[in-house]
């Protein structure tokens, strides 16, 4: 396991922030850490990084307890923290070169530019970071996190402030990294990001892990499967889908409501329906899935 | 290059290239100019001789420079923490001692810059040149207050 947190408890200023947090992340896995504001996600990350000392419980990074300044851990770790400050007087190249040298890497200017281009930052000779937009800073932060080719990436809201294309580019980078065996811990409020990227999720509410599992499994066990309203021209055909992962819930006029098992990609379901002669002319999402799961898990706890 | 040296270089760069650092230097220059003006006016009134002015000015430069270096040093840790740029630095594979040493090195460089930058002002405040040289010699070799 790259990250293993068990029964973590942590207090700050005499107030108990984390009561019982569990988390485990393996190589090649993208883990989404979800929870309402103030639930304790960033505190959990800080404890995992060795920046805060837990009161009780177990925190392991690369099978060992993180200690401040532990070069063996930090050399294999890339972090994009919640508070992501930069040296505004530096250029992007200078900033990345500075961190590369701190990681004892000698990168030529061309390599530094390649790293920046990889996260969508084109060459900007002489332009200081102080003039960068929020999205550009976010990309630069990600480039810094990737500078040491880490085995573990911990990213707090990595797509904040990015335009849709930028988000997609960052998604592609993260998927590629996970494919190469990098473990990624992703803290985010953007469920679209989680839906697209994460293999497993953990939900923290008021300092406790209230749910942790693979998304599909969690959605199935809690009964929050994705629902879609389909418009059919020519009414509902006689032939019903053979795949038990597609459930027909209701029909009303030319509209019908179907529920999909999370293990079935929607595009495959539509393909199957059309193959059966269903003339689908419009598809609308009707809630369900991860969003409903998140709302119900966090509401239940708050209640 | 060791992490401590890299961080010290970065700190010095921040002082000389960032707007904040330059603002501190400007403030220092303005304060020293004010002191120099006051001392020179005392010379004009024959209240102090030139050697005394140089001696006082060197003392002021040293004390004010050290004070400002401390302020810059506090800004380089507390300020960085506020701006969120300290966490990435704490997560590099360098010991906390090396980071601290780098910060202190940066402050030392800042102090050296503070001390060195007003030398022309000190020189100017002590005319003519022979008196300046004599005063410097007195300070360096006798360690006594020149009269």
XYZ file of C-alpha atoms in Angstrom:
450
model
C 0.000 0.000 0.000
C 1.246 3.474 -0.824
C -0.994 5.093 1.769
C -2.514 3.355 4.738
C -4.473 5.248 7.365
C -6.279 3.367 10.093
C -8.448 4.779 12.905
C -6.805 8.178 12.638
C -7.637 10.652 15.387
C -6.263 14.170 15.442
C -6.881 17.334 17.439
C -5.893 20.914 16.739
C -6.091 23.684 19.306
C -7.855 21.384 21.738
C -10.604 20.548 19.251
C -10.914 17.014 17.887
C -10.944 17.340 14.081
C -10.567 13.712 13.062
C -12.332 10.995 15.015
C -11.959 7.858 12.966
C -10.532 8.076 9.468
C -9.610 5.106 7.296
C -7.938 5.207 3.933
C -5.867 2.877 1.812
C -4.383 3.500 -1.601
C -2.523 1.021 -3.787
C -0.173 1.623 -6.698
C -1.927 2.497 -9.943
C -5.106 3.445 -8.148
C -6.904 6.793 -8.118
C -8.649 7.341 -4.806
C -11.177 10.139 -4.385
C -11.431 11.669 -0.933
C -14.815 13.338 -0.634
C -16.666 15.172 2.067
C -18.399 18.440 2.910
C -16.427 21.590 3.696
C -14.734 21.265 7.066
C -15.170 17.499 7.187
C -11.441 16.957 7.697
C -10.142 16.065 4.237
C -7.262 18.524 4.197
C -6.395 17.658 7.807
C -6.287 13.999 6.815
C -3.952 14.857 3.946
C -1.747 16.965 6.237
C -1.529 14.052 8.683
C -0.701 11.677 5.848
C 2.116 13.985 4.763
C 3.575 14.095 8.261
C 2.783 17.791 8.673
C 0.452 17.121 11.619
C 1.013 14.610 14.371
C -1.963 12.313 15.073
C -3.297 11.723 18.584
C -3.995 8.090 17.838
C -4.251 5.690 14.921
C -1.896 4.591 12.221
C -0.556 6.611 9.285
C 1.819 5.005 6.799
C 3.269 6.275 3.532
C 5.244 3.708 1.554
C 4.864 1.313 4.499
C 6.504 3.695 6.980
C 5.425 6.459 9.266
C 5.980 9.877 7.689
C 8.419 12.013 9.656
C 9.143 15.642 8.728
C 12.196 15.808 6.491
C 12.208 12.061 5.704
C 13.949 12.233 2.325
C 13.163 8.577 1.502
C 9.438 9.353 1.570
C 9.397 12.865 0.165
C 11.614 12.007 -2.808
C 8.852 9.680 -4.102
C 5.981 11.988 -3.332
C 4.336 14.752 -5.351
C 1.913 17.107 -3.631
C -0.450 19.815 -4.772
C -1.660 21.277 -1.499
C -4.858 23.163 -0.779
C -2.909 26.344 -0.023
C -0.817 26.470 -3.118
C 1.456 29.494 -2.914
C 4.189 30.375 -5.368
C 7.131 32.729 -5.556
C 5.519 35.422 -7.641
C 8.816 37.030 -8.628
C 10.063 33.850 -10.358
C 9.321 32.679 -13.883
C 7.635 29.292 -14.351
C 10.893 27.822 -15.693
C 12.902 29.241 -12.793
C 10.376 27.954 -10.268
C 10.332 24.446 -11.693
C 14.132 24.446 -12.018
C 14.440 25.473 -8.352
C 12.267 22.584 -7.182
C 13.972 20.154 -9.559
C 17.315 21.002 -7.943
C 15.791 20.547 -4.479
C 14.795 17.058 -5.630
C 18.397 16.637 -6.845
C 17.376 16.518 -10.480
C 19.292 18.321 -13.150
C 16.818 19.370 -15.803
C 17.868 21.223 -18.927
C 15.749 24.179 -19.984
C 14.216 22.067 -22.744
C 13.182 19.424 -20.225
C 11.676 22.034 -17.922
C 9.673 23.397 -20.849
C 8.552 19.862 -21.731
C 7.305 19.364 -18.175
C 5.393 22.632 -18.369
C 3.948 21.747 -21.769
C 2.785 18.418 -20.374
C 0.401 20.226 -18.022
C -0.638 22.695 -20.694
C 1.660 25.609 -19.895
C 3.277 26.913 -23.048
C 6.626 28.710 -23.092
C 6.376 32.134 -21.440
C 9.931 33.454 -21.333
C 10.383 36.200 -18.793
C 6.783 36.161 -17.578
C 6.622 36.152 -13.800
C 4.308 33.835 -11.880
C 2.723 36.888 -10.255
C 1.002 37.624 -13.571
C -0.394 34.077 -13.967
C -4.111 33.326 -13.799
C -5.492 30.892 -11.234
C -5.693 28.106 -13.793
C -2.097 28.665 -14.900
C -0.940 28.552 -11.277
C -2.834 25.324 -10.814
C -1.069 23.812 -13.820
C 2.281 25.015 -12.534
C 1.534 23.451 -9.144
C 0.804 20.161 -10.856
C 4.025 20.405 -12.861
C 5.891 20.931 -9.572
C 4.163 17.905 -8.037
C 5.296 15.815 -11.010
C 8.871 17.089 -11.087
C 10.353 14.071 -9.280
C 8.348 11.468 -11.249
C 6.634 10.451 -7.997
C 5.204 7.051 -7.128
C 2.463 8.753 -5.130
C 0.588 11.948 -5.962
C -1.546 13.753 -3.411
C -3.673 16.397 -5.070
C -6.046 18.770 -3.334
C -8.570 20.210 -5.798
C -6.236 19.904 -8.804
C -8.754 21.105 -11.387
C -9.891 24.187 -9.482
C -9.923 27.222 -11.725
C -9.305 25.278 -14.918
C -11.389 25.685 -18.048
C -13.182 22.565 -19.390
C -10.395 21.800 -21.855
C -7.790 22.247 -19.126
C -9.705 19.902 -16.846
C -9.838 17.295 -19.565
C -6.080 17.660 -20.177
C -5.338 17.214 -16.479
C -7.668 14.204 -16.365
C -5.742 12.648 -19.242
C -2.430 13.264 -17.472
C -3.728 11.649 -14.262
C -5.198 8.647 -16.085
C -1.895 8.152 -17.904
C 0.040 8.363 -14.611
C -2.263 5.840 -12.926
C -1.754 3.569 -15.931
C 1.976 3.719 -15.248
C 1.439 2.601 -11.642
C 1.368 5.961 -9.860
C -1.055 6.034 -6.924
C -3.148 9.207 -6.803
C -5.037 10.548 -3.813
C -7.486 13.132 -5.050
C -9.339 15.514 -2.734
C -12.116 17.242 -4.606
C -15.686 18.462 -4.517
C -16.122 17.954 -8.240
C -18.042 14.711 -8.576
C -17.577 14.735 -12.340
C -13.829 14.474 -11.755
C -14.348 11.639 -9.298
C -16.754 9.830 -11.609
C -14.327 10.033 -14.488
C -11.065 9.367 -12.670
C -11.433 7.469 -9.430
C -11.387 3.741 -8.919
C -12.290 3.982 -5.250
C -13.663 6.697 -3.019
C -13.806 7.490 0.660
C -16.325 9.892 2.146
C -15.397 11.779 5.308
C -18.097 13.502 7.349
C -17.311 15.312 10.589
C -13.936 13.638 10.890
C -15.141 10.082 10.280
C -14.934 7.874 7.229
C -18.560 7.015 6.540
C -18.083 5.162 3.273
C -15.116 3.642 1.492
C -15.237 1.360 -1.499
C -15.093 1.122 -5.275
C -17.572 3.602 -6.775
C -19.594 0.950 -8.616
C -19.856 -1.225 -5.547
C -20.821 1.649 -3.296
C -23.439 2.920 -5.728
C -24.889 -0.574 -6.093
C -24.979 -1.409 -2.396
C -26.566 1.905 -1.470
C -29.066 1.708 -4.322
C -28.053 4.929 -6.041
C -27.680 3.647 -9.556
C -27.597 6.082 -12.451
C -31.028 6.855 -13.905
C -31.735 8.129 -17.378
C -34.920 9.293 -19.083
C -35.050 8.157 -22.689
C -37.258 9.571 -25.435
C -38.319 6.902 -27.881
C -39.784 7.515 -31.285
C -42.442 4.968 -32.137
C -43.166 3.922 -28.569
C -41.663 1.208 -26.408
C -40.584 -1.860 -28.384
C -41.652 -5.322 -27.349
C -38.105 -6.536 -26.978
C -36.602 -5.844 -23.576
C -32.844 -5.691 -22.950
C -31.351 -9.034 -21.961
C -28.601 -7.412 -19.918
C -29.758 -7.455 -16.294
C -27.676 -4.348 -15.668
C -30.301 -2.308 -17.538
C -33.522 -1.976 -15.560
C -36.647 -0.477 -17.055
C -38.342 1.435 -14.224
C -41.282 3.199 -15.809
C -42.803 4.220 -19.121
C -45.018 7.191 -19.824
C -45.928 8.124 -23.373
C -42.809 8.374 -25.455
C -40.573 8.649 -22.370
C -39.209 5.802 -20.295
C -37.020 5.703 -17.215
C -34.101 3.271 -17.069
C -31.570 2.522 -14.368
C -28.051 1.418 -15.207
C -25.717 -0.637 -13.098
C -22.503 1.352 -12.500
C -20.442 -1.439 -14.041
C -22.111 -0.765 -17.391
C -20.920 2.263 -19.340
C -23.931 4.279 -20.561
C -22.697 4.290 -24.180
C -22.681 0.485 -24.165
C -26.212 0.429 -22.785
C -27.459 2.768 -25.551
C -25.705 0.645 -28.142
C -27.457 -2.445 -26.853
C -30.864 -0.764 -26.786
C -30.492 0.539 -30.320
C -29.383 -2.912 -31.453
C -32.666 -4.225 -30.001
C -34.591 -1.729 -32.085
C -35.181 1.006 -29.532
C -35.268 4.307 -31.411
C -33.756 6.553 -28.763
C -33.917 10.196 -29.837
C -33.047 11.927 -26.562
C -31.306 10.976 -23.318
C -31.587 12.966 -20.086
C -29.829 12.138 -16.835
C -32.277 11.815 -13.965
C -29.964 12.012 -10.978
C -28.865 8.877 -9.220
C -25.289 7.685 -9.295
C -22.457 9.295 -7.422
C -24.174 12.617 -6.696
C -27.156 10.967 -5.006
C -24.841 8.632 -3.159
C -22.761 11.549 -1.890
C -25.819 13.533 -0.825
C -27.428 10.617 0.957
C -24.225 9.574 2.754
C -23.448 13.105 3.941
C -27.095 13.903 4.839
C -27.571 10.691 6.747
C -24.544 11.486 8.848
C -25.516 15.114 9.426
C -28.992 14.005 10.534
C 24.265 22.290 -4.744
C 22.984 21.555 -1.260
C 19.327 22.315 -0.429
C 20.404 24.866 2.203
C 22.436 26.791 -0.364
C 19.619 26.620 -2.911
C 17.123 27.974 -0.411
C 19.543 30.715 0.691
C 19.978 31.721 -2.945
C 16.229 31.764 -3.419
C 15.768 33.919 -0.317
C 18.394 36.380 -1.537
C 16.797 36.414 -4.977
C 13.446 37.149 -3.380
C 14.948 40.132 -1.578
C 16.543 41.558 -4.693
C 13.933 40.666 -7.310
C 10.533 40.572 -5.647
C 8.470 43.712 -5.195
C 8.269 43.055 -1.479
C 12.039 42.756 -1.107
C 12.670 45.853 -3.150
C 10.139 47.739 -1.034
C 12.080 46.768 2.093
C 15.328 47.945 0.492
C 13.727 51.229 -0.527
C 12.463 51.734 3.019
C 15.941 51.053 4.338
C 17.496 53.477 1.878
C 14.986 56.180 2.776
C 15.608 55.735 6.507
C 19.368 55.872 6.062
C 19.129 58.910 3.825
C 17.165 60.638 6.568
C 19.780 59.776 9.175
C 22.591 60.863 6.868
C 20.856 64.185 6.229
C 20.428 64.796 9.953
C 24.045 63.963 10.671
C 25.364 66.086 7.836
C 23.269 69.019 9.004
C 24.883 68.565 12.420
C 28.262 68.804 10.747
C 27.197 72.020 9.035
C 26.289 73.424 12.458
C 29.688 72.303 13.772
C 28.026 70.099 16.387
C 29.811 66.983 15.098
C 33.017 66.513 13.172
C 33.181 64.374 10.032
C 34.774 61.378 11.712
C 32.014 61.349 14.304
C 29.404 61.415 11.535
C 30.995 58.426 9.839
C 31.206 56.544 13.094
C 27.554 57.225 13.939
C 26.449 56.392 10.416
C 28.215 53.045 10.427
C 26.539 52.190 13.713
C 23.118 53.185 12.400
C 23.628 51.189 9.202
C 24.617 48.112 11.221
C 21.722 48.341 13.679
C 19.040 49.280 11.179
C 20.291 46.650 8.718
C 20.166 43.972 11.384
C 16.667 45.041 12.421
C 15.435 44.952 8.854
C 17.141 41.610 8.232
C 15.188 40.211 11.183
C 11.940 41.579 9.751
C 12.761 40.079 6.341
C 13.632 36.796 8.056
C 10.296 36.661 9.847
C 8.574 37.451 6.559
C 10.451 34.612 4.852
C 8.891 32.044 7.205
C 5.690 33.530 8.612
C 4.907 35.348 5.373
C 5.568 32.258 3.284
C 3.278 30.265 5.514
C 0.533 32.845 5.028
C 1.021 32.814 1.276
C 0.953 29.012 1.200
C 4.390 28.661 -0.354
C 6.001 27.101 2.725
C 4.242 23.723 2.487
C 5.761 22.758 -0.895
C 9.169 23.650 0.543
C 8.593 21.468 3.613
C 7.698 18.537 1.364
C 10.948 18.390 -0.598
C 13.461 15.672 0.309
C 15.543 17.956 2.501
C 15.899 17.917 6.250
C 14.210 20.601 8.310
C 17.676 21.687 9.458
C 18.754 22.279 5.851
C 15.628 24.354 5.200
C 16.217 26.364 8.370
C 19.872 26.843 7.483
C 18.856 28.061 4.029
C 16.448 30.545 5.556
C 19.113 31.829 7.956
C 21.576 32.020 5.071
C 19.029 34.068 3.153
C 18.672 36.419 6.122
C 22.465 36.751 6.333
C 22.609 37.661 2.656
C 19.767 40.127 3.247
C 21.707 41.696 6.093
C 24.849 41.901 3.953
C 22.873 43.656 1.230
C 21.331 46.001 3.788
C 24.769 46.736 5.177
C 26.456 47.122 1.822
C 23.845 49.121 -0.039
C 24.131 52.379 1.954
C 27.950 52.541 1.815
C 27.857 55.282 -0.807
C 25.562 57.289 1.493
C 27.957 56.820 4.389
C 30.825 57.899 2.200
C 28.921 60.907 0.993
C 28.020 61.962 4.505
C 31.704 62.222 5.374
C 33.480 64.743 3.251
C 36.282 65.316 2.487
C 37.736 61.934 1.596
C 40.744 62.131 3.896
C 38.522 62.355 6.946
C 36.517 59.332 5.729
C 39.679 57.282 5.320
C 40.970 58.341 8.698
C 37.695 57.517 10.379
C 37.584 54.088 8.750
C 41.142 53.400 9.832
C 40.306 54.432 13.355
C 37.302 52.156 13.438
C 39.144 49.216 11.955
C 42.380 49.275 13.889
C 41.850 51.015 17.181
C 38.322 49.934 17.911
C 37.987 53.237 19.726
C 35.576 56.018 19.130
C 37.451 58.512 16.922
C 37.400 62.166 17.923
